[in-house]
Amino acid sequence: MATIEQGNGFTPSVEAPQKRTVALELSVPEAEALRAWLLTATNDGKTALDDSMVKAATMKLGASIDLISAVVKVREELEGAGFDTADMTDEEVEALGRKISETSLHRLT
């Protein structure tokens, strides 16, 4: 039986469990499926959103999916307009999209 002292790969932390985070890698279809499942009502009409912790997690998941979708759309629009985005990271595309959306151009139409 492994103990913490034997170093089984777990490093004990004095940090409270509520302050620790979990990071998952999901494909976009997996994340969308999880979000859809969380939003599905049960037989009694309740959804997972009735639980405040699940609601917060679902909102974070949704924001991540929306950001990925927005970056893909901005990249497609830029490439459709003739701009090469192959050398741009998703973060750079996101930043450029934000700068463009903050301009007053959208108010002129």
PDB file of N, CA and C in Angstrom:
ATOM      1  N   MET A   1       0.845  -1.176   0.000  1.00  0.00           N
ATOM      2  CA  MET A   1       0.000   0.000   0.000  1.00  0.00           C
ATOM      3  C   MET A   1       0.888   1.237   0.000  1.00  0.00           C
ATOM      4  N   ALA A   2       0.644   2.151  -0.926  1.00  0.00           N
ATOM      5  CA  ALA A   2       1.436   3.365  -1.029  1.00  0.00           C
ATOM      6  C   ALA A   2       0.934   4.402  -0.041  1.00  0.00           C
ATOM      7  N   THR A   3       1.840   5.101   0.543  1.00  0.00           N
ATOM      8  CA  THR A   3       1.464   6.202   1.421  1.00  0.00           C
ATOM      9  C   THR A   3       1.980   7.480   0.802  1.00  0.00           C
ATOM     10  N   ILE A   4       1.500   8.587   1.295  1.00  0.00           N
ATOM     11  CA  ILE A   4       1.956   9.881   0.783  1.00  0.00           C
ATOM     12  C   ILE A   4       3.456  10.015   0.980  1.00  0.00           C
ATOM     13  N   GLU A   5       3.959   9.506   2.098  1.00  0.00           N
ATOM     14  CA  GLU A   5       5.384   9.593   2.362  1.00  0.00           C
ATOM     15  C   GLU A   5       6.201   8.829   1.322  1.00  0.00           C
ATOM     16  N   GLN A   6       5.624   7.773   0.747  1.00  0.00           N
ATOM     17  CA  GLN A   6       6.334   7.003  -0.255  1.00  0.00           C
ATOM     18  C   GLN A   6       6.337   7.704  -1.606  1.00  0.00           C
ATOM     19  N   GLY A   7       5.614   8.779  -1.734  1.00  0.00           N
ATOM     20  CA  GLY A   7       5.621   9.533  -2.981  1.00  0.00           C
ATOM     21  C   GLY A   7       4.888   8.832  -4.099  1.00  0.00           C
ATOM     22  N   ASN A   8       3.629   8.598  -3.917  1.00  0.00           N
ATOM     23  CA  ASN A   8       2.835   7.913  -4.931  1.00  0.00           C
ATOM     24  C   ASN A   8       2.376   8.837  -6.052  1.00  0.00           C
ATOM     25  N   GLY A   9       3.031   9.977  -6.197  1.00  0.00           N
ATOM     26  CA  GLY A   9       2.667  10.919  -7.241  1.00  0.00           C
ATOM     27  C   GLY A   9       1.763  12.034  -6.761  1.00  0.00           C
ATOM     28  N   PHE A  10       1.283  11.937  -5.547  1.00  0.00           N
ATOM     29  CA  PHE A  10       0.409  12.958  -4.994  1.00  0.00           C
ATOM     30  C   PHE A  10       1.207  13.834  -4.052  1.00  0.00           C
ATOM     31  N   THR A  11       1.166  15.117  -4.280  1.00  0.00           N
ATOM     32  CA  THR A  11       1.822  16.059  -3.386  1.00  0.00           C
ATOM     33  C   THR A  11       0.756  16.692  -2.512  1.00  0.00           C
ATOM     34  N   PRO A  12       0.819  16.452  -1.217  1.00  0.00           N
ATOM     35  CA  PRO A  12      -0.211  17.026  -0.351  1.00  0.00           C
ATOM     36  C   PRO A  12      -0.177  18.549  -0.399  1.00  0.00           C
ATOM     37  N   SER A  13      -1.337  19.134  -0.249  1.00  0.00           N
ATOM     38  CA  SER A  13      -1.444  20.581  -0.297  1.00  0.00           C
ATOM     39  C   SER A  13      -2.168  21.069   0.948  1.00  0.00           C
ATOM     40  N   VAL A  14      -1.708  22.200   1.455  1.00  0.00           N
ATOM     41  CA  VAL A  14      -2.396  22.802   2.596  1.00  0.00           C
ATOM     42  C   VAL A  14      -3.520  23.707   2.110  1.00  0.00           C
ATOM     43  N   GLU A  15      -3.609  23.891   0.780  1.00  0.00           N
ATOM     44  CA  GLU A  15      -4.648  24.732   0.208  1.00  0.00           C
ATOM     45  C   GLU A  15      -6.009  24.061   0.373  1.00  0.00           C
ATOM     46  N   ALA A  16      -6.997  24.855   0.706  1.00  0.00           N
ATOM     47  CA  ALA A  16      -8.347  24.332   0.891  1.00  0.00           C
ATOM     48  C   ALA A  16      -8.857  23.739  -0.419  1.00  0.00           C
ATOM     49  N   PRO A  17      -9.579  22.620  -0.372  1.00  0.00           N
ATOM     50  CA  PRO A  17     -10.089  21.999  -1.595  1.00  0.00           C
ATOM     51  C   PRO A  17     -10.937  22.938  -2.451  1.00  0.00           C
ATOM     52  N   GLN A  18     -11.640  23.886  -1.837  1.00  0.00           N
ATOM     53  CA  GLN A  18     -12.476  24.809  -2.590  1.00  0.00           C
ATOM     54  C   GLN A  18     -11.646  25.743  -3.467  1.00  0.00           C
ATOM     55  N   LYS A  19     -10.380  25.953  -3.113  1.00  0.00           N
ATOM     56  CA  LYS A  19      -9.532  26.870  -3.867  1.00  0.00           C
ATOM     57  C   LYS A  19      -8.737  26.161  -4.956  1.00  0.00           C
ATOM     58  N   ARG A  20      -8.749  24.861  -4.959  1.00  0.00           N
ATOM     59  CA  ARG A  20      -8.048  24.103  -5.988  1.00  0.00           C
ATOM     60  C   ARG A  20      -8.924  24.027  -7.221  1.00  0.00           C
ATOM     61  N   THR A  21      -8.320  23.894  -8.375  1.00  0.00           N
ATOM     62  CA  THR A  21      -9.089  23.835  -9.616  1.00  0.00           C
ATOM     63  C   THR A  21      -8.806  22.539 -10.355  1.00  0.00           C
ATOM     64  N   VAL A  22      -9.689  22.224 -11.259  1.00  0.00           N
ATOM     65  CA  VAL A  22      -9.563  21.051 -12.116  1.00  0.00           C
ATOM     66  C   VAL A  22      -9.569  21.550 -13.553  1.00  0.00           C
ATOM     67  N   ALA A  23      -8.635  21.084 -14.349  1.00  0.00           N
ATOM     68  CA  ALA A  23      -8.588  21.439 -15.764  1.00  0.00           C
ATOM     69  C   ALA A  23      -8.843  20.180 -16.586  1.00  0.00           C
ATOM     70  N   LEU A  24      -9.752  20.293 -17.534  1.00  0.00           N
ATOM     71  CA  LEU A  24     -10.088  19.178 -18.414  1.00  0.00           C
ATOM     72  C   LEU A  24      -9.801  19.573 -19.850  1.00  0.00           C
ATOM     73  N   GLU A  25      -9.399  18.606 -20.633  1.00  0.00           N
ATOM     74  CA  GLU A  25      -9.275  18.839 -22.063  1.00  0.00           C
ATOM     75  C   GLU A  25     -10.381  18.066 -22.748  1.00  0.00           C
ATOM     76  N   LEU A  26     -11.285  18.809 -23.361  1.00  0.00           N
ATOM     77  CA  LEU A  26     -12.389  18.214 -24.092  1.00  0.00           C
ATOM     78  C   LEU A  26     -12.345  18.729 -25.518  1.00  0.00           C
ATOM     79  N   SER A  27     -12.732  17.887 -26.471  1.00  0.00           N
ATOM     80  CA  SER A  27     -12.896  18.388 -27.826  1.00  0.00           C
ATOM     81  C   SER A  27     -14.123  19.300 -27.813  1.00  0.00           C
ATOM     82  N   VAL A  28     -14.247  20.151 -28.808  1.00  0.00           N
ATOM     83  CA  VAL A  28     -15.410  21.039 -28.859  1.00  0.00           C
ATOM     84  C   VAL A  28     -16.706  20.226 -28.910  1.00  0.00           C
ATOM     85  N   PRO A  29     -16.787  19.178 -29.717  1.00  0.00           N
ATOM     86  CA  PRO A  29     -18.030  18.388 -29.693  1.00  0.00           C
ATOM     87  C   PRO A  29     -18.313  17.763 -28.319  1.00  0.00           C
ATOM     88  N   GLU A  30     -17.281  17.312 -27.617  1.00  0.00           N
ATOM     89  CA  GLU A  30     -17.480  16.762 -26.272  1.00  0.00           C
ATOM     90  C   GLU A  30     -17.996  17.838 -25.318  1.00  0.00           C
ATOM     91  N   ALA A  31     -17.402  19.032 -25.386  1.00  0.00           N
ATOM     92  CA  ALA A  31     -17.820  20.134 -24.513  1.00  0.00           C
ATOM     93  C   ALA A  31     -19.251  20.555 -24.822  1.00  0.00           C
ATOM     94  N   GLU A  32     -19.601  20.621 -26.107  1.00  0.00           N
ATOM     95  CA  GLU A  32     -20.968  20.982 -26.482  1.00  0.00           C
ATOM     96  C   GLU A  32     -21.958  19.925 -26.008  1.00  0.00           C
ATOM     97  N   ALA A  33     -21.583  18.655 -26.123  1.00  0.00           N
ATOM     98  CA  ALA A  33     -22.457  17.573 -25.668  1.00  0.00           C
ATOM     99  C   ALA A  33     -22.653  17.636 -24.156  1.00  0.00           C
ATOM    100  N   LEU A  34     -21.581  17.918 -23.419  1.00  0.00           N
ATOM    101  CA  LEU A  34     -21.686  18.030 -21.968  1.00  0.00           C
ATOM    102  C   LEU A  34     -22.583  19.199 -21.580  1.00  0.00           C
ATOM    103  N   ARG A  35     -22.394  20.332 -22.242  1.00  0.00           N
ATOM    104  CA  ARG A  35     -23.241  21.495 -21.939  1.00  0.00           C
ATOM    105  C   ARG A  35     -24.710  21.187 -22.243  1.00  0.00           C
ATOM    106  N   ALA A  36     -24.970  20.553 -23.380  1.00  0.00           N
ATOM    107  CA  ALA A  36     -26.346  20.202 -23.740  1.00  0.00           C
ATOM    108  C   ALA A  36     -26.943  19.252 -22.708  1.00  0.00           C
ATOM    109  N   TRP A  37     -26.153  18.286 -22.260  1.00  0.00           N
ATOM    110  CA  TRP A  37     -26.641  17.333 -21.264  1.00  0.00           C
ATOM    111  C   TRP A  37     -26.946  18.041 -19.947  1.00  0.00           C
ATOM    112  N   LEU A  38     -26.077  18.961 -19.544  1.00  0.00           N
ATOM    113  CA  LEU A  38     -26.300  19.692 -18.294  1.00  0.00           C
ATOM    114  C   LEU A  38     -27.553  20.570 -18.365  1.00  0.00           C
ATOM    115  N   LEU A  39     -27.893  21.025 -19.557  1.00  0.00           N
ATOM    116  CA  LEU A  39     -29.047  21.894 -19.716  1.00  0.00           C
ATOM    117  C   LEU A  39     -30.356  21.126 -19.925  1.00  0.00           C
ATOM    118  N   THR A  40     -30.249  19.801 -20.075  1.00  0.00           N
ATOM    119  CA  THR A  40     -31.432  18.974 -20.289  1.00  0.00           C
ATOM    120  C   THR A  40     -32.219  18.844 -18.990  1.00  0.00           C
ATOM    121  N   ALA A  41     -33.518  19.041 -19.104  1.00  0.00           N
ATOM    122  CA  ALA A  41     -34.384  18.921 -17.923  1.00  0.00           C
ATOM    123  C   ALA A  41     -34.609  17.461 -17.567  1.00  0.00           C
ATOM    124  N   THR A  42     -34.745  17.207 -16.283  1.00  0.00           N
ATOM    125  CA  THR A  42     -35.066  15.862 -15.806  1.00  0.00           C
ATOM    126  C   THR A  42     -36.574  15.648 -15.873  1.00  0.00           C
ATOM    127  N   ASN A  43     -37.022  14.484 -15.468  1.00  0.00           N
ATOM    128  CA  ASN A  43     -38.459  14.174 -15.489  1.00  0.00           C
ATOM    129  C   ASN A  43     -39.290  15.148 -14.664  1.00  0.00           C
ATOM    130  N   ASP A  44     -38.701  15.684 -13.603  1.00  0.00           N
ATOM    131  CA  ASP A  44     -39.455  16.611 -12.756  1.00  0.00           C
ATOM    132  C   ASP A  44     -39.305  18.070 -13.197  1.00  0.00           C
ATOM    133  N   GLY A  45     -38.686  18.278 -14.357  1.00  0.00           N
ATOM    134  CA  GLY A  45     -38.571  19.627 -14.912  1.00  0.00           C
ATOM    135  C   GLY A  45     -37.377  20.415 -14.447  1.00  0.00           C
ATOM    136  N   LYS A  46     -36.583  19.862 -13.568  1.00  0.00           N
ATOM    137  CA  LYS A  46     -35.403  20.567 -13.072  1.00  0.00           C
ATOM    138  C   LYS A  46     -34.233  20.343 -14.033  1.00  0.00           C
ATOM    139  N   THR A  47     -33.319  21.295 -14.041  1.00  0.00           N
ATOM    140  CA  THR A  47     -32.077  21.135 -14.792  1.00  0.00           C
ATOM    141  C   THR A  47     -30.915  21.192 -13.819  1.00  0.00           C
ATOM    142  N   ALA A  48     -29.750  20.871 -14.317  1.00  0.00           N
ATOM    143  CA  ALA A  48     -28.553  20.947 -13.491  1.00  0.00           C
ATOM    144  C   ALA A  48     -28.298  22.383 -13.036  1.00  0.00           C
ATOM    145  N   LEU A  49     -28.873  23.344 -13.745  1.00  0.00           N
ATOM    146  CA  LEU A  49     -28.673  24.746 -13.390  1.00  0.00           C
ATOM    147  C   LEU A  49     -29.333  25.129 -12.078  1.00  0.00           C
ATOM    148  N   ASP A  50     -30.183  24.247 -11.565  1.00  0.00           N
ATOM    149  CA  ASP A  50     -30.808  24.510 -10.266  1.00  0.00           C
ATOM    150  C   ASP A  50     -29.793  24.417  -9.135  1.00  0.00           C
ATOM    151  N   ASP A  51     -28.660  23.799  -9.390  1.00  0.00           N
ATOM    152  CA  ASP A  51     -27.564  23.707  -8.414  1.00  0.00           C
ATOM    153  C   ASP A  51     -26.580  24.829  -8.726  1.00  0.00           C
ATOM    154  N   SER A  52     -26.319  25.699  -7.770  1.00  0.00           N
ATOM    155  CA  SER A  52     -25.487  26.879  -8.032  1.00  0.00           C
ATOM    156  C   SER A  52     -24.067  26.521  -8.466  1.00  0.00           C
ATOM    157  N   MET A  53     -23.498  25.461  -7.922  1.00  0.00           N
ATOM    158  CA  MET A  53     -22.139  25.065  -8.320  1.00  0.00           C
ATOM    159  C   MET A  53     -22.133  24.542  -9.756  1.00  0.00           C
ATOM    160  N   VAL A  54     -23.123  23.748 -10.096  1.00  0.00           N
ATOM    161  CA  VAL A  54     -23.215  23.220 -11.460  1.00  0.00           C
ATOM    162  C   VAL A  54     -23.516  24.355 -12.431  1.00  0.00           C
ATOM    163  N   LYS A  55     -24.334  25.305 -12.008  1.00  0.00           N
ATOM    164  CA  LYS A  55     -24.644  26.454 -12.862  1.00  0.00           C
ATOM    165  C   LYS A  55     -23.377  27.240 -13.176  1.00  0.00           C
ATOM    166  N   ALA A  56     -22.550  27.481 -12.168  1.00  0.00           N
ATOM    167  CA  ALA A  56     -21.302  28.216 -12.379  1.00  0.00           C
ATOM    168  C   ALA A  56     -20.382  27.463 -13.334  1.00  0.00           C
ATOM    169  N   ALA A  57     -20.277  26.158 -13.162  1.00  0.00           N
ATOM    170  CA  ALA A  57     -19.422  25.349 -14.041  1.00  0.00           C
ATOM    171  C   ALA A  57     -19.966  25.337 -15.465  1.00  0.00           C
ATOM    172  N   THR A  58     -21.287  25.250 -15.597  1.00  0.00           N
ATOM    173  CA  THR A  58     -21.909  25.248 -16.920  1.00  0.00           C
ATOM    174  C   THR A  58     -21.684  26.586 -17.622  1.00  0.00           C
ATOM    175  N   MET A  59     -21.745  27.668 -16.864  1.00  0.00           N
ATOM    176  CA  MET A  59     -21.500  28.991 -17.446  1.00  0.00           C
ATOM    177  C   MET A  59     -20.057  29.128 -17.917  1.00  0.00           C
ATOM    178  N   LYS A  60     -19.102  28.612 -17.146  1.00  0.00           N
ATOM    179  CA  LYS A  60     -17.699  28.644 -17.557  1.00  0.00           C
ATOM    180  C   LYS A  60     -17.491  27.814 -18.815  1.00  0.00           C
ATOM    181  N   LEU A  61     -18.115  26.642 -18.839  1.00  0.00           N
ATOM    182  CA  LEU A  61     -18.016  25.772 -20.003  1.00  0.00           C
ATOM    183  C   LEU A  61     -18.596  26.464 -21.229  1.00  0.00           C
ATOM    184  N   GLY A  62     -19.761  27.071 -21.072  1.00  0.00           N
ATOM    185  CA  GLY A  62     -20.395  27.787 -22.176  1.00  0.00           C
ATOM    186  C   GLY A  62     -19.548  28.942 -22.678  1.00  0.00           C
ATOM    187  N   ALA A  63     -18.938  29.683 -21.761  1.00  0.00           N
ATOM    188  CA  ALA A  63     -18.085  30.805 -22.155  1.00  0.00           C
ATOM    189  C   ALA A  63     -16.883  30.319 -22.944  1.00  0.00           C
ATOM    190  N   SER A  64     -16.314  29.189 -22.548  1.00  0.00           N
ATOM    191  CA  SER A  64     -15.175  28.631 -23.275  1.00  0.00           C
ATOM    192  C   SER A  64     -15.578  28.186 -24.673  1.00  0.00           C
ATOM    193  N   ILE A  65     -16.722  27.522 -24.775  1.00  0.00           N
ATOM    194  CA  ILE A  65     -17.210  27.084 -26.090  1.00  0.00           C
ATOM    195  C   ILE A  65     -17.496  28.297 -26.974  1.00  0.00           C
ATOM    196  N   ASP A  66     -18.128  29.312 -26.420  1.00  0.00           N
ATOM    197  CA  ASP A  66     -18.445  30.516 -27.190  1.00  0.00           C
ATOM    198  C   ASP A  66     -17.180  31.223 -27.669  1.00  0.00           C
ATOM    199  N   LEU A  67     -16.152  31.264 -26.823  1.00  0.00           N
ATOM    200  CA  LEU A  67     -14.893  31.901 -27.206  1.00  0.00           C
ATOM    201  C   LEU A  67     -14.236  31.149 -28.357  1.00  0.00           C
ATOM    202  N   ILE A  68     -14.197  29.833 -28.259  1.00  0.00           N
ATOM    203  CA  ILE A  68     -13.606  29.035 -29.328  1.00  0.00           C
ATOM    204  C   ILE A  68     -14.366  29.255 -30.632  1.00  0.00           C
ATOM    205  N   SER A  69     -15.686  29.260 -30.562  1.00  0.00           N
ATOM    206  CA  SER A  69     -16.506  29.481 -31.759  1.00  0.00           C
ATOM    207  C   SER A  69     -16.259  30.865 -32.349  1.00  0.00           C
ATOM    208  N   ALA A  70     -16.125  31.864 -31.498  1.00  0.00           N
ATOM    209  CA  ALA A  70     -15.879  33.229 -31.969  1.00  0.00           C
ATOM    210  C   ALA A  70     -14.524  33.337 -32.648  1.00  0.00           C
ATOM    211  N   VAL A  71     -13.507  32.714 -32.084  1.00  0.00           N
ATOM    212  CA  VAL A  71     -12.166  32.750 -32.682  1.00  0.00           C
ATOM    213  C   VAL A  71     -12.189  32.087 -34.056  1.00  0.00           C
ATOM    214  N   VAL A  72     -12.867  30.956 -34.151  1.00  0.00           N
ATOM    215  CA  VAL A  72     -12.981  30.269 -35.445  1.00  0.00           C
ATOM    216  C   VAL A  72     -13.674  31.170 -36.454  1.00  0.00           C
ATOM    217  N   LYS A  73     -14.756  31.832 -36.047  1.00  0.00           N
ATOM    218  CA  LYS A  73     -15.504  32.717 -36.951  1.00  0.00           C
ATOM    219  C   LYS A  73     -14.658  33.910 -37.382  1.00  0.00           C
ATOM    220  N   VAL A  74     -13.941  34.541 -36.454  1.00  0.00           N
ATOM    221  CA  VAL A  74     -13.083  35.683 -36.797  1.00  0.00           C
ATOM    222  C   VAL A  74     -11.992  35.229 -37.755  1.00  0.00           C
ATOM    223  N   ARG A  75     -11.399  34.087 -37.479  1.00  0.00           N
ATOM    224  CA  ARG A  75     -10.348  33.560 -38.365  1.00  0.00           C
ATOM    225  C   ARG A  75     -10.910  33.326 -39.777  1.00  0.00           C
ATOM    226  N   GLU A  76     -12.107  32.738 -39.872  1.00  0.00           N
ATOM    227  CA  GLU A  76     -12.730  32.486 -41.174  1.00  0.00           C
ATOM    228  C   GLU A  76     -13.014  33.794 -41.905  1.00  0.00           C
ATOM    229  N   GLU A  77     -13.513  34.791 -41.174  1.00  0.00           N
ATOM    230  CA  GLU A  77     -13.816  36.086 -41.792  1.00  0.00           C
ATOM    231  C   GLU A  77     -12.543  36.773 -42.293  1.00  0.00           C
ATOM    232  N   LEU A  78     -11.494  36.732 -41.497  1.00  0.00           N
ATOM    233  CA  LEU A  78     -10.229  37.351 -41.913  1.00  0.00           C
ATOM    234  C   LEU A  78      -9.660  36.662 -43.140  1.00  0.00           C
ATOM    235  N   GLU A  79      -9.680  35.336 -43.129  1.00  0.00           N
ATOM    236  CA  GLU A  79      -9.161  34.593 -44.269  1.00  0.00           C
ATOM    237  C   GLU A  79     -10.030  34.813 -45.499  1.00  0.00           C
ATOM    238  N   GLY A  80     -11.344  34.929 -45.304  1.00  0.00           N
ATOM    239  CA  GLY A  80     -12.243  35.216 -46.416  1.00  0.00           C
ATOM    240  C   GLY A  80     -11.990  36.581 -47.029  1.00  0.00           C
ATOM    241  N   ALA A  81     -11.465  37.508 -46.221  1.00  0.00           N
ATOM    242  CA  ALA A  81     -11.145  38.848 -46.696  1.00  0.00           C
ATOM    243  C   ALA A  81      -9.715  38.931 -47.237  1.00  0.00           C
ATOM    244  N   GLY A  82      -9.031  37.793 -47.252  1.00  0.00           N
ATOM    245  CA  GLY A  82      -7.688  37.773 -47.832  1.00  0.00           C
ATOM    246  C   GLY A  82      -6.541  37.887 -46.846  1.00  0.00           C
ATOM    247  N   PHE A  83      -6.821  37.885 -45.554  1.00  0.00           N
ATOM    248  CA  PHE A  83      -5.764  37.969 -44.547  1.00  0.00           C
ATOM    249  C   PHE A  83      -5.315  36.560 -44.170  1.00  0.00           C
ATOM    250  N   ASP A  84      -4.011  36.345 -44.178  1.00  0.00           N
ATOM    251  CA  ASP A  84      -3.466  35.047 -43.784  1.00  0.00           C
ATOM    252  C   ASP A  84      -3.354  35.004 -42.269  1.00  0.00           C
ATOM    253  N   THR A  85      -4.054  34.069 -41.643  1.00  0.00           N
ATOM    254  CA  THR A  85      -4.030  33.958 -40.188  1.00  0.00           C
ATOM    255  C   THR A  85      -3.302  32.704 -39.715  1.00  0.00           C
ATOM    256  N   ALA A  86      -2.649  32.017 -40.636  1.00  0.00           N
ATOM    257  CA  ALA A  86      -1.997  30.752 -40.293  1.00  0.00           C
ATOM    258  C   ALA A  86      -0.935  30.920 -39.214  1.00  0.00           C
ATOM    259  N   ASP A  87      -0.270  32.063 -39.205  1.00  0.00           N
ATOM    260  CA  ASP A  87       0.795  32.291 -38.224  1.00  0.00           C
ATOM    261  C   ASP A  87       0.290  32.936 -36.938  1.00  0.00           C
ATOM    262  N   MET A  88      -1.009  33.170 -36.847  1.00  0.00           N
ATOM    263  CA  MET A  88      -1.575  33.802 -35.657  1.00  0.00           C
ATOM    264  C   MET A  88      -2.075  32.744 -34.686  1.00  0.00           C
ATOM    265  N   THR A  89      -1.804  32.961 -33.401  1.00  0.00           N
ATOM    266  CA  THR A  89      -2.349  32.067 -32.376  1.00  0.00           C
ATOM    267  C   THR A  89      -3.820  32.407 -32.172  1.00  0.00           C
ATOM    268  N   ASP A  90      -4.533  31.523 -31.513  1.00  0.00           N
ATOM    269  CA  ASP A  90      -5.932  31.811 -31.201  1.00  0.00           C
ATOM    270  C   ASP A  90      -6.051  33.046 -30.329  1.00  0.00           C
ATOM    271  N   GLU A  91      -5.100  33.243 -29.436  1.00  0.00           N
ATOM    272  CA  GLU A  91      -5.118  34.418 -28.561  1.00  0.00           C
ATOM    273  C   GLU A  91      -4.946  35.699 -29.372  1.00  0.00           C
ATOM    274  N   GLU A  92      -4.089  35.664 -30.392  1.00  0.00           N
ATOM    275  CA  GLU A  92      -3.891  36.838 -31.244  1.00  0.00           C
ATOM    276  C   GLU A  92      -5.143  37.128 -32.070  1.00  0.00           C
ATOM    277  N   VAL A  93      -5.780  36.086 -32.576  1.00  0.00           N
ATOM    278  CA  VAL A  93      -7.019  36.257 -33.332  1.00  0.00           C
ATOM    279  C   VAL A  93      -8.103  36.819 -32.417  1.00  0.00           C
ATOM    280  N   GLU A  94      -8.176  36.302 -31.200  1.00  0.00           N
ATOM    281  CA  GLU A  94      -9.148  36.804 -30.226  1.00  0.00           C
ATOM    282  C   GLU A  94      -8.915  38.286 -29.948  1.00  0.00           C
ATOM    283  N   ALA A  95      -7.663  38.671 -29.710  1.00  0.00           N
ATOM    284  CA  ALA A  95      -7.339  40.070 -29.414  1.00  0.00           C
ATOM    285  C   ALA A  95      -7.695  40.967 -30.598  1.00  0.00           C
ATOM    286  N   LEU A  96      -7.393  40.530 -31.809  1.00  0.00           N
ATOM    287  CA  LEU A  96      -7.718  41.316 -32.990  1.00  0.00           C
ATOM    288  C   LEU A  96      -9.231  41.435 -33.150  1.00  0.00           C
ATOM    289  N   GLY A  97      -9.933  40.346 -32.924  1.00  0.00           N
ATOM    290  CA  GLY A  97     -11.395  40.384 -32.997  1.00  0.00           C
ATOM    291  C   GLY A  97     -11.983  41.361 -31.991  1.00  0.00           C
ATOM    292  N   ARG A  98     -11.424  41.374 -30.788  1.00  0.00           N
ATOM    293  CA  ARG A  98     -11.900  42.320 -29.758  1.00  0.00           C
ATOM    294  C   ARG A  98     -11.644  43.768 -30.186  1.00  0.00           C
ATOM    295  N   LYS A  99     -10.445  44.024 -30.737  1.00  0.00           N
ATOM    296  CA  LYS A  99     -10.119  45.381 -31.182  1.00  0.00           C
ATOM    297  C   LYS A  99     -11.068  45.827 -32.284  1.00  0.00           C
ATOM    298  N   ILE A 100     -11.337  44.943 -33.225  1.00  0.00           N
ATOM    299  CA  ILE A 100     -12.236  45.279 -34.325  1.00  0.00           C
ATOM    300  C   ILE A 100     -13.639  45.555 -33.793  1.00  0.00           C
ATOM    301  N   SER A 101     -14.099  44.719 -32.857  1.00  0.00           N
ATOM    302  CA  SER A 101     -15.465  44.894 -32.344  1.00  0.00           C
ATOM    303  C   SER A 101     -15.602  46.156 -31.492  1.00  0.00           C
ATOM    304  N   GLU A 102     -14.499  46.662 -30.962  1.00  0.00           N
ATOM    305  CA  GLU A 102     -14.551  47.872 -30.136  1.00  0.00           C
ATOM    306  C   GLU A 102     -14.550  49.141 -30.951  1.00  0.00           C
ATOM    307  N   THR A 103     -14.322  49.036 -32.263  1.00  0.00           N
ATOM    308  CA  THR A 103     -14.322  50.231 -33.089  1.00  0.00           C
ATOM    309  C   THR A 103     -15.741  50.722 -33.287  1.00  0.00           C
ATOM    310  N   SER A 104     -15.868  51.928 -33.780  1.00  0.00           N
ATOM    311  CA  SER A 104     -17.195  52.490 -34.007  1.00  0.00           C
ATOM    312  C   SER A 104     -17.758  52.093 -35.362  1.00  0.00           C
ATOM    313  N   LEU A 105     -17.044  51.269 -36.131  1.00  0.00           N
ATOM    314  CA  LEU A 105     -17.530  50.875 -37.449  1.00  0.00           C
ATOM    315  C   LEU A 105     -18.885  50.199 -37.401  1.00  0.00           C
ATOM    316  N   HIS A 106     -19.098  49.350 -36.404  1.00  0.00           N
ATOM    317  CA  HIS A 106     -20.375  48.644 -36.337  1.00  0.00           C
ATOM    318  C   HIS A 106     -21.547  49.579 -36.074  1.00  0.00           C
ATOM    319  N   ARG A 107     -21.283  50.763 -35.581  1.00  0.00           N
ATOM    320  CA  ARG A 107     -22.343  51.729 -35.321  1.00  0.00           C
ATOM    321  C   ARG A 107     -22.734  52.487 -36.592  1.00  0.00           C
ATOM    322  N   LEU A 108     -21.880  52.429 -37.616  1.00  0.00           N
ATOM    323  CA  LEU A 108     -22.123  53.169 -38.846  1.00  0.00           C
ATOM    324  C   LEU A 108     -23.081  52.460 -39.783  1.00  0.00           C
ATOM    325  N   THR A 109     -23.326  51.197 -39.550  1.00  0.00           N
ATOM    326  CA  THR A 109     -24.207  50.459 -40.467  1.00  0.00           C
ATOM    327  C   THR A 109     -25.611  50.380 -39.954  1.00  0.00           C
TER     328      THR A 109
END
